[in-house]
Amino acid sequence: MFITPVILEEEADYMKHDRLTKKLIQEFFEEFIEAFFPNLHPHIDFSKVTFLEQEVYLDYINGRKKEIDVLAEVKLNHQDKILHIHTEAQSTREADFPERMFLYFSYLYAKHRKPIQPIAVLSYNRKKDEPTQFKIDSPTQEVLQFNFLQLHLKKKNWREYIQSDNPAVAALLSQMGYEEHERVQVKIEFLRMITRMKINPAKMEFLYGFFETYLKLNKEEEAQMMEEIENLPEEEKEMVLHLPNSYFEKGLEEGKQEGKQEGIAEGRKEGIQKRNQEVALKLIAKGMPINEIAEITELSKEEIKNLADK
């Protein structure tokens, strides 16, 4: 019997992206749907959401194994019906992506026999609109037309979202369509947004870590950001400067003004290490896997294991 080999791919940037996006959607599922798919939101009873076990799709033709990103089982409002919502994050363009969405749909429907709403979240930069359907035709008829919802982040204007108090929006601001010279302003608006949110410290740390993965300011941009924060209304400025993560930028700017660059650099390094250890402890307590904690905190897996043992 001939068996097509399954190639296990090594971890790459897109895998890290997929895991972070999956975690964001699971942590803030209702907020994600509400912000980007408002027509779907009122149909779902968000008090009953279950994330199903990680599904693995085997592509025997191409010899690949692919984990399906997020599969949520929800109950529809005012109906005794179940809906599965499959969300797939895509960080690079693939010409056959619509076909892959259909193959995932077919696999999931064959396994669960539940209606499915497919969603694609695209984060790569491309001016041309991407397709949201896959068709199969015969010489005599259109055999199949498969449709899916799409969120193309780079086509979203970040300025249209800065009044939102939605944590999923705040994190994804880092992947929306902004110009290079707007990077500092995007970071400031992200900080202002999260000061308005009533979420626990562990989730706050995750949002900050997610944002920093995609939009991390350099030293000059950090200095510019601190100058602009000084011009915010006093009450708002104090709230931003007292965020758990923003005091590093504050310390950097104060050290620069005092001419103690070397000492501040070392202190900042120690401060970041201490902060990362504190964040890791919180995430360990929440039961997050060690590999995901390592991505967010930049601590080694060995360091995290030692913290867990203590």
PDB file of C-alpha atoms in Angstrom:
ATOM      1  CA  MET A   1       0.000   0.000   0.000  1.00  0.00           C
ATOM      2  CA  PHE A   2       1.370   3.415  -0.938  1.00  0.00           C
ATOM      3  CA  ILE A   3       1.354   5.969   1.865  1.00  0.00           C
ATOM      4  CA  THR A   4       2.057   9.628   1.170  1.00  0.00           C
ATOM      5  CA  PRO A   5       4.591  10.937   3.716  1.00  0.00           C
ATOM      6  CA  VAL A   6       3.513  13.758   6.019  1.00  0.00           C
ATOM      7  CA  ILE A   7       6.176  16.443   6.381  1.00  0.00           C
ATOM      8  CA  LEU A   8       6.366  18.049   9.815  1.00  0.00           C
ATOM      9  CA  GLU A   9       7.399  21.649   9.260  1.00  0.00           C
ATOM     10  CA  GLU A  10       9.966  23.342  11.471  1.00  0.00           C
ATOM     11  CA  GLU A  11       8.809  26.313  13.493  1.00  0.00           C
ATOM     12  CA  ALA A  12       8.865  29.525  11.457  1.00  0.00           C
ATOM     13  CA  ASP A  13       7.694  33.105  11.930  1.00  0.00           C
ATOM     14  CA  TYR A  14       4.272  32.298  10.528  1.00  0.00           C
ATOM     15  CA  MET A  15       3.859  29.557  13.138  1.00  0.00           C
ATOM     16  CA  LYS A  16       4.571  32.039  15.918  1.00  0.00           C
ATOM     17  CA  HIS A  17       2.093  34.428  14.292  1.00  0.00           C
ATOM     18  CA  ASP A  18      -0.551  31.700  14.090  1.00  0.00           C
ATOM     19  CA  ARG A  19      -0.182  30.818  17.785  1.00  0.00           C
ATOM     20  CA  LEU A  20      -0.320  34.433  18.960  1.00  0.00           C
ATOM     21  CA  THR A  21      -3.363  35.184  16.814  1.00  0.00           C
ATOM     22  CA  LYS A  22      -5.055  32.001  17.996  1.00  0.00           C
ATOM     23  CA  LYS A  23      -4.438  32.975  21.624  1.00  0.00           C
ATOM     24  CA  LEU A  24      -5.760  36.505  21.030  1.00  0.00           C
ATOM     25  CA  ILE A  25      -8.964  35.239  19.407  1.00  0.00           C
ATOM     26  CA  GLN A  26      -9.575  32.687  22.151  1.00  0.00           C
ATOM     27  CA  GLU A  27      -8.965  35.184  24.971  1.00  0.00           C
ATOM     28  CA  PHE A  28     -11.150  37.887  23.384  1.00  0.00           C
ATOM     29  CA  PHE A  29     -13.480  35.891  21.147  1.00  0.00           C
ATOM     30  CA  GLU A  30     -16.629  37.934  21.646  1.00  0.00           C
ATOM     31  CA  GLU A  31     -14.726  41.223  21.341  1.00  0.00           C
ATOM     32  CA  PHE A  32     -13.094  40.003  18.114  1.00  0.00           C
ATOM     33  CA  ILE A  33     -16.434  39.063  16.521  1.00  0.00           C
ATOM     34  CA  GLU A  34     -18.143  42.232  17.767  1.00  0.00           C
ATOM     35  CA  ALA A  35     -15.466  44.554  16.349  1.00  0.00           C
ATOM     36  CA  PHE A  36     -14.870  43.000  12.952  1.00  0.00           C
ATOM     37  CA  PHE A  37     -17.993  40.967  12.166  1.00  0.00           C
ATOM     38  CA  PRO A  38     -20.844  43.013  13.654  1.00  0.00           C
ATOM     39  CA  ASN A  39     -23.494  41.298  11.484  1.00  0.00           C
ATOM     40  CA  LEU A  40     -22.595  37.925  12.954  1.00  0.00           C
ATOM     41  CA  HIS A  41     -22.299  39.082  16.575  1.00  0.00           C
ATOM     42  CA  PRO A  42     -26.027  39.422  17.507  1.00  0.00           C
ATOM     43  CA  HIS A  43     -26.766  35.845  16.403  1.00  0.00           C
ATOM     44  CA  ILE A  44     -24.388  34.236  18.924  1.00  0.00           C
ATOM     45  CA  ASP A  45     -24.940  33.361  22.572  1.00  0.00           C
ATOM     46  CA  PHE A  46     -21.472  34.158  23.940  1.00  0.00           C
ATOM     47  CA  SER A  47     -22.266  32.678  27.338  1.00  0.00           C
ATOM     48  CA  LYS A  48     -21.851  29.259  25.742  1.00  0.00           C
ATOM     49  CA  VAL A  49     -18.608  29.159  23.739  1.00  0.00           C
ATOM     50  CA  THR A  50     -16.428  26.058  23.622  1.00  0.00           C
ATOM     51  CA  PHE A  51     -13.083  25.901  21.829  1.00  0.00           C
ATOM     52  CA  LEU A  52     -12.746  22.440  20.357  1.00  0.00           C
ATOM     53  CA  GLU A  53      -9.600  20.356  20.540  1.00  0.00           C
ATOM     54  CA  GLN A  54      -6.836  21.272  18.068  1.00  0.00           C
ATOM     55  CA  GLU A  55      -7.726  19.782  14.683  1.00  0.00           C
ATOM     56  CA  VAL A  56      -4.963  18.465  12.430  1.00  0.00           C
ATOM     57  CA  TYR A  57      -5.541  18.403   8.678  1.00  0.00           C
ATOM     58  CA  LEU A  58      -3.320  16.091   6.605  1.00  0.00           C
ATOM     59  CA  ASP A  59      -2.731  17.231   3.030  1.00  0.00           C
ATOM     60  CA  TYR A  60      -1.696  13.960   1.412  1.00  0.00           C
ATOM     61  CA  ILE A  61      -1.175  15.453  -2.050  1.00  0.00           C
ATOM     62  CA  ASN A  62       1.324  18.084  -0.871  1.00  0.00           C
ATOM     63  CA  GLY A  63       2.658  15.964   1.970  1.00  0.00           C
ATOM     64  CA  ARG A  64       1.925  18.500   4.707  1.00  0.00           C
ATOM     65  CA  LYS A  65       0.398  18.559   8.153  1.00  0.00           C
ATOM     66  CA  LYS A  66      -1.513  21.691   9.179  1.00  0.00           C
ATOM     67  CA  GLU A  67      -3.125  22.540  12.475  1.00  0.00           C
ATOM     68  CA  ILE A  68      -6.413  24.375  12.096  1.00  0.00           C
ATOM     69  CA  ASP A  69      -6.107  27.609  14.074  1.00  0.00           C
ATOM     70  CA  VAL A  70      -9.339  28.191  16.016  1.00  0.00           C
ATOM     71  CA  LEU A  71     -12.553  26.184  16.009  1.00  0.00           C
ATOM     72  CA  ALA A  72     -15.255  27.501  18.339  1.00  0.00           C
ATOM     73  CA  GLU A  73     -18.575  25.846  19.040  1.00  0.00           C
ATOM     74  CA  VAL A  74     -21.315  28.348  19.861  1.00  0.00           C
ATOM     75  CA  LYS A  75     -25.053  28.286  20.445  1.00  0.00           C
ATOM     76  CA  LEU A  76     -27.223  30.574  18.368  1.00  0.00           C
ATOM     77  CA  ASN A  77     -29.398  33.098  20.182  1.00  0.00           C
ATOM     78  CA  HIS A  78     -33.064  32.112  20.598  1.00  0.00           C
ATOM     79  CA  GLN A  79     -32.473  28.863  18.705  1.00  0.00           C
ATOM     80  CA  ASP A  80     -31.638  25.352  19.714  1.00  0.00           C
ATOM     81  CA  LYS A  81     -28.883  25.212  17.106  1.00  0.00           C
ATOM     82  CA  ILE A  82     -25.104  24.865  17.206  1.00  0.00           C
ATOM     83  CA  LEU A  83     -22.721  26.750  14.923  1.00  0.00           C
ATOM     84  CA  HIS A  84     -19.002  26.122  14.483  1.00  0.00           C
ATOM     85  CA  ILE A  85     -16.848  29.182  13.766  1.00  0.00           C
ATOM     86  CA  HIS A  86     -13.532  28.344  12.120  1.00  0.00           C
ATOM     87  CA  THR A  87     -10.996  31.180  12.130  1.00  0.00           C
ATOM     88  CA  GLU A  88      -7.763  30.886  10.161  1.00  0.00           C
ATOM     89  CA  ALA A  89      -4.874  33.382  10.447  1.00  0.00           C
ATOM     90  CA  GLN A  90      -2.757  33.929   7.331  1.00  0.00           C
ATOM     91  CA  SER A  91       0.432  36.033   7.467  1.00  0.00           C
ATOM     92  CA  THR A  92       1.693  35.367   3.913  1.00  0.00           C
ATOM     93  CA  ARG A  93      -0.163  35.330   0.623  1.00  0.00           C
ATOM     94  CA  GLU A  94      -0.919  31.950  -0.923  1.00  0.00           C
ATOM     95  CA  ALA A  95      -2.641  31.708  -4.293  1.00  0.00           C
ATOM     96  CA  ASP A  96      -4.494  28.559  -3.254  1.00  0.00           C
ATOM     97  CA  PHE A  97      -5.634  29.868   0.149  1.00  0.00           C
ATOM     98  CA  PRO A  98      -9.379  29.913  -0.779  1.00  0.00           C
ATOM     99  CA  GLU A  99      -9.088  26.266  -1.813  1.00  0.00           C
ATOM    100  CA  ARG A 100      -7.394  25.456   1.496  1.00  0.00           C
ATOM    101  CA  MET A 101     -10.224  27.160   3.387  1.00  0.00           C
ATOM    102  CA  PHE A 102     -12.667  24.937   1.486  1.00  0.00           C
ATOM    103  CA  LEU A 103     -10.652  21.800   2.261  1.00  0.00           C
ATOM    104  CA  TYR A 104     -10.642  22.695   5.980  1.00  0.00           C
ATOM    105  CA  PHE A 105     -14.390  23.324   5.781  1.00  0.00           C
ATOM    106  CA  SER A 106     -14.988  19.963   4.108  1.00  0.00           C
ATOM    107  CA  TYR A 107     -12.846  18.124   6.650  1.00  0.00           C
ATOM    108  CA  LEU A 108     -14.517  19.793   9.639  1.00  0.00           C
ATOM    109  CA  TYR A 109     -18.031  19.281   8.314  1.00  0.00           C
ATOM    110  CA  ALA A 110     -17.369  15.631   7.521  1.00  0.00           C
ATOM    111  CA  LYS A 111     -16.095  15.097  11.068  1.00  0.00           C
ATOM    112  CA  HIS A 112     -18.643  17.122  13.090  1.00  0.00           C
ATOM    113  CA  ARG A 113     -21.693  17.466  10.811  1.00  0.00           C
ATOM    114  CA  LYS A 114     -22.370  20.981  12.134  1.00  0.00           C
ATOM    115  CA  PRO A 115     -22.925  24.199  10.158  1.00  0.00           C
ATOM    116  CA  ILE A 116     -19.675  26.175   9.888  1.00  0.00           C
ATOM    117  CA  GLN A 117     -18.924  29.884   9.517  1.00  0.00           C
ATOM    118  CA  PRO A 118     -15.378  30.192   8.090  1.00  0.00           C
ATOM    119  CA  ILE A 119     -13.337  33.346   8.778  1.00  0.00           C
ATOM    120  CA  ALA A 120      -9.948  34.296   7.321  1.00  0.00           C
ATOM    121  CA  VAL A 121      -7.726  36.850   9.092  1.00  0.00           C
ATOM    122  CA  LEU A 122      -5.090  38.194   6.687  1.00  0.00           C
ATOM    123  CA  SER A 123      -2.165  40.256   7.993  1.00  0.00           C
ATOM    124  CA  TYR A 124       0.070  40.610   4.931  1.00  0.00           C
ATOM    125  CA  ASN A 125       0.303  43.754   2.811  1.00  0.00           C
ATOM    126  CA  ARG A 126      -1.322  43.634  -0.614  1.00  0.00           C
ATOM    127  CA  LYS A 127      -3.297  46.364  -2.354  1.00  0.00           C
ATOM    128  CA  LYS A 128      -5.374  44.046  -4.512  1.00  0.00           C
ATOM    129  CA  ASP A 129      -8.507  42.605  -2.929  1.00  0.00           C
ATOM    130  CA  GLU A 130      -8.207  38.949  -2.019  1.00  0.00           C
ATOM    131  CA  PRO A 131     -10.916  36.428  -2.994  1.00  0.00           C
ATOM    132  CA  THR A 132     -13.484  35.330  -0.428  1.00  0.00           C
ATOM    133  CA  GLN A 133     -14.825  32.308  -2.296  1.00  0.00           C
ATOM    134  CA  PHE A 134     -13.797  29.092  -3.988  1.00  0.00           C
ATOM    135  CA  LYS A 135     -15.667  27.714  -7.012  1.00  0.00           C
ATOM    136  CA  ILE A 136     -15.846  24.393  -8.799  1.00  0.00           C
ATOM    137  CA  ASP A 137     -17.465  24.330 -12.246  1.00  0.00           C
ATOM    138  CA  SER A 138     -18.271  21.629 -14.748  1.00  0.00           C
ATOM    139  CA  PRO A 139     -18.940  22.203 -18.456  1.00  0.00           C
ATOM    140  CA  THR A 140     -22.679  22.261 -17.769  1.00  0.00           C
ATOM    141  CA  GLN A 141     -23.097  23.940 -14.382  1.00  0.00           C
ATOM    142  CA  GLU A 142     -21.576  25.667 -11.401  1.00  0.00           C
ATOM    143  CA  VAL A 143     -21.080  22.732  -9.061  1.00  0.00           C
ATOM    144  CA  LEU A 144     -19.919  24.591  -5.954  1.00  0.00           C
ATOM    145  CA  GLN A 145     -19.513  28.122  -4.624  1.00  0.00           C
ATOM    146  CA  PHE A 146     -17.904  28.201  -1.180  1.00  0.00           C
ATOM    147  CA  ASN A 147     -17.795  31.572   0.628  1.00  0.00           C
ATOM    148  CA  PHE A 148     -15.980  32.760   3.745  1.00  0.00           C
ATOM    149  CA  LEU A 149     -15.719  35.968   5.749  1.00  0.00           C
ATOM    150  CA  GLN A 150     -12.468  37.883   5.577  1.00  0.00           C
ATOM    151  CA  LEU A 151     -10.632  40.401   7.753  1.00  0.00           C
ATOM    152  CA  HIS A 152      -7.699  41.946   5.879  1.00  0.00           C
ATOM    153  CA  LEU A 153      -5.956  43.931   8.608  1.00  0.00           C
ATOM    154  CA  LYS A 154      -3.623  45.960   6.390  1.00  0.00           C
ATOM    155  CA  LYS A 155      -6.660  47.395   4.620  1.00  0.00           C
ATOM    156  CA  LYS A 156      -8.061  48.714   7.900  1.00  0.00           C
ATOM    157  CA  ASN A 157      -7.424  52.365   8.760  1.00  0.00           C
ATOM    158  CA  TRP A 158      -6.084  52.316  12.329  1.00  0.00           C
ATOM    159  CA  ARG A 159      -7.415  55.820  13.033  1.00  0.00           C
ATOM    160  CA  GLU A 160     -10.992  54.575  12.675  1.00  0.00           C
ATOM    161  CA  TYR A 161     -10.525  52.258  15.686  1.00  0.00           C
ATOM    162  CA  ILE A 162      -8.733  54.385  18.290  1.00  0.00           C
ATOM    163  CA  GLN A 163     -11.923  55.368  20.133  1.00  0.00           C
ATOM    164  CA  SER A 164     -12.696  51.722  20.766  1.00  0.00           C
ATOM    165  CA  ASP A 165     -12.333  50.118  24.200  1.00  0.00           C
ATOM    166  CA  ASN A 166     -12.115  46.685  22.603  1.00  0.00           C
ATOM    167  CA  PRO A 167      -8.968  44.712  23.622  1.00  0.00           C
ATOM    168  CA  ALA A 168      -8.893  42.658  20.395  1.00  0.00           C
ATOM    169  CA  VAL A 169      -8.935  45.902  18.389  1.00  0.00           C
ATOM    170  CA  ALA A 170      -6.159  47.398  20.538  1.00  0.00           C
ATOM    171  CA  ALA A 171      -3.855  44.429  19.926  1.00  0.00           C
ATOM    172  CA  LEU A 172      -4.600  44.225  16.188  1.00  0.00           C
ATOM    173  CA  LEU A 173      -3.948  47.950  15.767  1.00  0.00           C
ATOM    174  CA  SER A 174      -0.312  46.838  15.409  1.00  0.00           C
ATOM    175  CA  GLN A 175      -1.122  45.032  12.138  1.00  0.00           C
ATOM    176  CA  MET A 176      -3.448  47.552  10.528  1.00  0.00           C
ATOM    177  CA  GLY A 177      -2.606  49.920   7.689  1.00  0.00           C
ATOM    178  CA  TYR A 178      -0.334  52.684   8.961  1.00  0.00           C
ATOM    179  CA  GLU A 179       2.569  54.574   7.401  1.00  0.00           C
ATOM    180  CA  GLU A 180       6.115  54.290   8.733  1.00  0.00           C
ATOM    181  CA  HIS A 181       6.019  57.817  10.149  1.00  0.00           C
ATOM    182  CA  GLU A 182       2.849  56.937  12.111  1.00  0.00           C
ATOM    183  CA  ARG A 183       4.430  54.170  14.188  1.00  0.00           C
ATOM    184  CA  VAL A 184       4.892  56.334  17.301  1.00  0.00           C
ATOM    185  CA  GLN A 185       1.332  57.647  17.153  1.00  0.00           C
ATOM    186  CA  VAL A 186      -0.060  54.129  16.752  1.00  0.00           C
ATOM    187  CA  LYS A 187       1.815  53.031  19.891  1.00  0.00           C
ATOM    188  CA  ILE A 188       0.551  56.043  21.865  1.00  0.00           C
ATOM    189  CA  GLU A 189      -3.041  55.374  20.837  1.00  0.00           C
ATOM    190  CA  PHE A 190      -2.641  51.716  21.808  1.00  0.00           C
ATOM    191  CA  LEU A 191      -1.463  52.777  25.296  1.00  0.00           C
ATOM    192  CA  ARG A 192      -4.357  55.210  25.621  1.00  0.00           C
ATOM    193  CA  MET A 193      -6.807  52.488  24.598  1.00  0.00           C
ATOM    194  CA  ILE A 194      -5.642  49.934  27.157  1.00  0.00           C
ATOM    195  CA  THR A 195      -5.798  52.494  29.995  1.00  0.00           C
ATOM    196  CA  ARG A 196      -9.576  52.572  29.439  1.00  0.00           C
ATOM    197  CA  MET A 197      -9.996  48.808  29.727  1.00  0.00           C
ATOM    198  CA  LYS A 198     -11.038  46.876  32.819  1.00  0.00           C
ATOM    199  CA  ILE A 199      -9.110  43.636  32.287  1.00  0.00           C
ATOM    200  CA  ASN A 200      -6.868  41.621  34.590  1.00  0.00           C
ATOM    201  CA  PRO A 201      -3.068  42.155  34.643  1.00  0.00           C
ATOM    202  CA  ALA A 202      -2.257  38.867  32.876  1.00  0.00           C
ATOM    203  CA  LYS A 203      -4.483  39.753  29.917  1.00  0.00           C
ATOM    204  CA  MET A 204      -3.055  43.265  29.899  1.00  0.00           C
ATOM    205  CA  GLU A 205       0.460  41.836  29.686  1.00  0.00           C
ATOM    206  CA  PHE A 206      -0.593  39.560  26.839  1.00  0.00           C
ATOM    207  CA  LEU A 207      -2.058  42.486  24.872  1.00  0.00           C
ATOM    208  CA  TYR A 208       1.143  44.450  25.329  1.00  0.00           C
ATOM    209  CA  GLY A 209       3.283  41.480  24.312  1.00  0.00           C
ATOM    210  CA  PHE A 210       1.151  40.870  21.229  1.00  0.00           C
ATOM    211  CA  PHE A 211       1.377  44.512  20.173  1.00  0.00           C
ATOM    212  CA  GLU A 212       5.158  44.639  20.716  1.00  0.00           C
ATOM    213  CA  THR A 213       5.611  41.549  18.531  1.00  0.00           C
ATOM    214  CA  TYR A 214       4.387  43.469  15.494  1.00  0.00           C
ATOM    215  CA  LEU A 215       5.186  47.086  16.336  1.00  0.00           C
ATOM    216  CA  LYS A 216       8.252  47.580  18.531  1.00  0.00           C
ATOM    217  CA  LEU A 217       9.687  51.099  18.631  1.00  0.00           C
ATOM    218  CA  ASN A 218      13.421  51.776  18.382  1.00  0.00           C
ATOM    219  CA  LYS A 219      15.264  54.008  20.865  1.00  0.00           C
ATOM    220  CA  GLU A 220      14.677  57.211  18.879  1.00  0.00           C
ATOM    221  CA  GLU A 221      10.982  56.435  18.485  1.00  0.00           C
ATOM    222  CA  GLU A 222      10.670  55.702  22.212  1.00  0.00           C
ATOM    223  CA  ALA A 223      12.182  59.102  23.008  1.00  0.00           C
ATOM    224  CA  GLN A 224       9.755  60.769  20.582  1.00  0.00           C
ATOM    225  CA  MET A 225       6.867  58.887  22.152  1.00  0.00           C
ATOM    226  CA  MET A 226       7.741  60.118  25.642  1.00  0.00           C
ATOM    227  CA  GLU A 227       7.871  63.717  24.392  1.00  0.00           C
ATOM    228  CA  GLU A 228       4.400  63.348  22.909  1.00  0.00           C
ATOM    229  CA  ILE A 229       3.014  61.657  26.024  1.00  0.00           C
ATOM    230  CA  GLU A 230       4.134  64.717  28.007  1.00  0.00           C
ATOM    231  CA  ASN A 231       1.674  66.767  25.946  1.00  0.00           C
ATOM    232  CA  LEU A 232      -1.328  64.606  26.843  1.00  0.00           C
ATOM    233  CA  PRO A 233      -3.869  65.907  29.368  1.00  0.00           C
ATOM    234  CA  GLU A 234      -2.391  65.476  32.854  1.00  0.00           C
ATOM    235  CA  GLU A 235      -4.802  62.804  34.051  1.00  0.00           C
ATOM    236  CA  GLU A 236      -4.428  60.742  30.889  1.00  0.00           C
ATOM    237  CA  LYS A 237      -0.646  61.164  30.912  1.00  0.00           C
ATOM    238  CA  GLU A 238      -0.440  59.789  34.448  1.00  0.00           C
ATOM    239  CA  MET A 239      -2.548  56.771  33.512  1.00  0.00           C
ATOM    240  CA  VAL A 240      -0.330  55.977  30.523  1.00  0.00           C
ATOM    241  CA  LEU A 241       2.904  56.400  32.470  1.00  0.00           C
ATOM    242  CA  HIS A 242       1.658  54.079  35.200  1.00  0.00           C
ATOM    243  CA  LEU A 243       0.828  51.211  32.883  1.00  0.00           C
ATOM    244  CA  PRO A 244       2.755  48.068  33.907  1.00  0.00           C
ATOM    245  CA  ASN A 245       4.877  48.158  30.757  1.00  0.00           C
ATOM    246  CA  SER A 246       5.295  51.816  29.970  1.00  0.00           C
ATOM    247  CA  TYR A 247       7.616  52.712  32.870  1.00  0.00           C
ATOM    248  CA  PHE A 248      10.538  51.268  30.914  1.00  0.00           C
ATOM    249  CA  GLU A 249      10.124  53.968  28.263  1.00  0.00           C
ATOM    250  CA  LYS A 250       9.711  56.519  31.043  1.00  0.00           C
ATOM    251  CA  GLY A 251      12.932  55.403  32.737  1.00  0.00           C
ATOM    252  CA  LEU A 252      14.763  55.483  29.441  1.00  0.00           C
ATOM    253  CA  GLU A 253      13.715  59.075  28.765  1.00  0.00           C
ATOM    254  CA  GLU A 254      14.555  60.304  32.272  1.00  0.00           C
ATOM    255  CA  GLY A 255      17.961  58.672  32.089  1.00  0.00           C
ATOM    256  CA  LYS A 256      18.600  60.276  28.756  1.00  0.00           C
ATOM    257  CA  GLN A 257      17.788  63.710  30.155  1.00  0.00           C
ATOM    258  CA  GLU A 258      20.182  63.162  33.058  1.00  0.00           C
ATOM    259  CA  GLY A 259      22.965  61.965  30.794  1.00  0.00           C
ATOM    260  CA  LYS A 260      23.206  58.525  32.416  1.00  0.00           C
ATOM    261  CA  GLN A 261      22.774  56.393  29.356  1.00  0.00           C
ATOM    262  CA  GLU A 262      24.916  53.481  30.447  1.00  0.00           C
ATOM    263  CA  GLY A 263      23.343  53.113  33.865  1.00  0.00           C
ATOM    264  CA  ILE A 264      19.824  53.390  32.505  1.00  0.00           C
ATOM    265  CA  ALA A 265      20.515  50.803  29.808  1.00  0.00           C
ATOM    266  CA  GLU A 266      21.638  48.321  32.450  1.00  0.00           C
ATOM    267  CA  GLY A 267      18.742  49.205  34.747  1.00  0.00           C
ATOM    268  CA  ARG A 268      16.282  48.871  31.907  1.00  0.00           C
ATOM    269  CA  LYS A 269      17.669  45.442  31.075  1.00  0.00           C
ATOM    270  CA  GLU A 270      17.272  44.319  34.694  1.00  0.00           C
ATOM    271  CA  GLY A 271      13.816  45.866  34.857  1.00  0.00           C
ATOM    272  CA  ILE A 272      12.700  44.068  31.720  1.00  0.00           C
ATOM    273  CA  GLN A 273      14.046  40.772  33.081  1.00  0.00           C
ATOM    274  CA  LYS A 274      12.173  41.263  36.364  1.00  0.00           C
ATOM    275  CA  ARG A 275       8.987  42.299  34.530  1.00  0.00           C
ATOM    276  CA  ASN A 276       9.176  39.255  32.263  1.00  0.00           C
ATOM    277  CA  GLN A 277       9.580  36.954  35.249  1.00  0.00           C
ATOM    278  CA  GLU A 278       6.531  38.518  36.931  1.00  0.00           C
ATOM    279  CA  VAL A 279       4.494  38.107  33.740  1.00  0.00           C
ATOM    280  CA  ALA A 280       5.656  34.498  33.392  1.00  0.00           C
ATOM    281  CA  LEU A 281       4.508  33.703  36.935  1.00  0.00           C
ATOM    282  CA  LYS A 282       1.046  35.097  36.191  1.00  0.00           C
ATOM    283  CA  LEU A 283       0.764  33.104  32.971  1.00  0.00           C
ATOM    284  CA  ILE A 284       2.031  29.927  34.678  1.00  0.00           C
ATOM    285  CA  ALA A 285      -0.723  30.381  37.240  1.00  0.00           C
ATOM    286  CA  LYS A 286      -3.273  30.628  34.400  1.00  0.00           C
ATOM    287  CA  GLY A 287      -2.018  27.324  32.980  1.00  0.00           C
ATOM    288  CA  MET A 288      -0.589  28.689  29.729  1.00  0.00           C
ATOM    289  CA  PRO A 289       1.845  26.287  27.951  1.00  0.00           C
ATOM    290  CA  ILE A 290       5.559  26.981  28.491  1.00  0.00           C
ATOM    291  CA  ASN A 291       6.290  27.523  24.778  1.00  0.00           C
ATOM    292  CA  GLU A 292       3.628  30.269  24.552  1.00  0.00           C
ATOM    293  CA  ILE A 293       4.935  31.945  27.732  1.00  0.00           C
ATOM    294  CA  ALA A 294       8.432  31.911  26.208  1.00  0.00           C
ATOM    295  CA  GLU A 295       7.154  33.717  23.097  1.00  0.00           C
ATOM    296  CA  ILE A 296       5.443  36.452  25.084  1.00  0.00           C
ATOM    297  CA  THR A 297       8.138  37.028  27.744  1.00  0.00           C
ATOM    298  CA  GLU A 298      11.290  36.174  25.721  1.00  0.00           C
ATOM    299  CA  LEU A 299      12.484  34.071  28.663  1.00  0.00           C
ATOM    300  CA  SER A 300      14.040  30.692  27.933  1.00  0.00           C
ATOM    301  CA  LYS A 301      11.961  27.575  28.502  1.00  0.00           C
ATOM    302  CA  GLU A 302      14.470  26.530  31.173  1.00  0.00           C
ATOM    303  CA  GLU A 303      13.961  29.815  33.071  1.00  0.00           C
ATOM    304  CA  ILE A 304      10.204  29.356  32.918  1.00  0.00           C
ATOM    305  CA  LYS A 305      10.461  25.774  34.177  1.00  0.00           C
ATOM    306  CA  ASN A 306      12.584  26.981  37.109  1.00  0.00           C
ATOM    307  CA  LEU A 307       9.983  29.628  37.943  1.00  0.00           C
ATOM    308  CA  ALA A 308       7.243  27.008  37.792  1.00  0.00           C
ATOM    309  CA  ASP A 309       9.206  24.715  40.138  1.00  0.00           C
ATOM    310  CA  LYS A 310       9.598  27.534  42.671  1.00  0.00           C
TER     311      LYS A 310
END
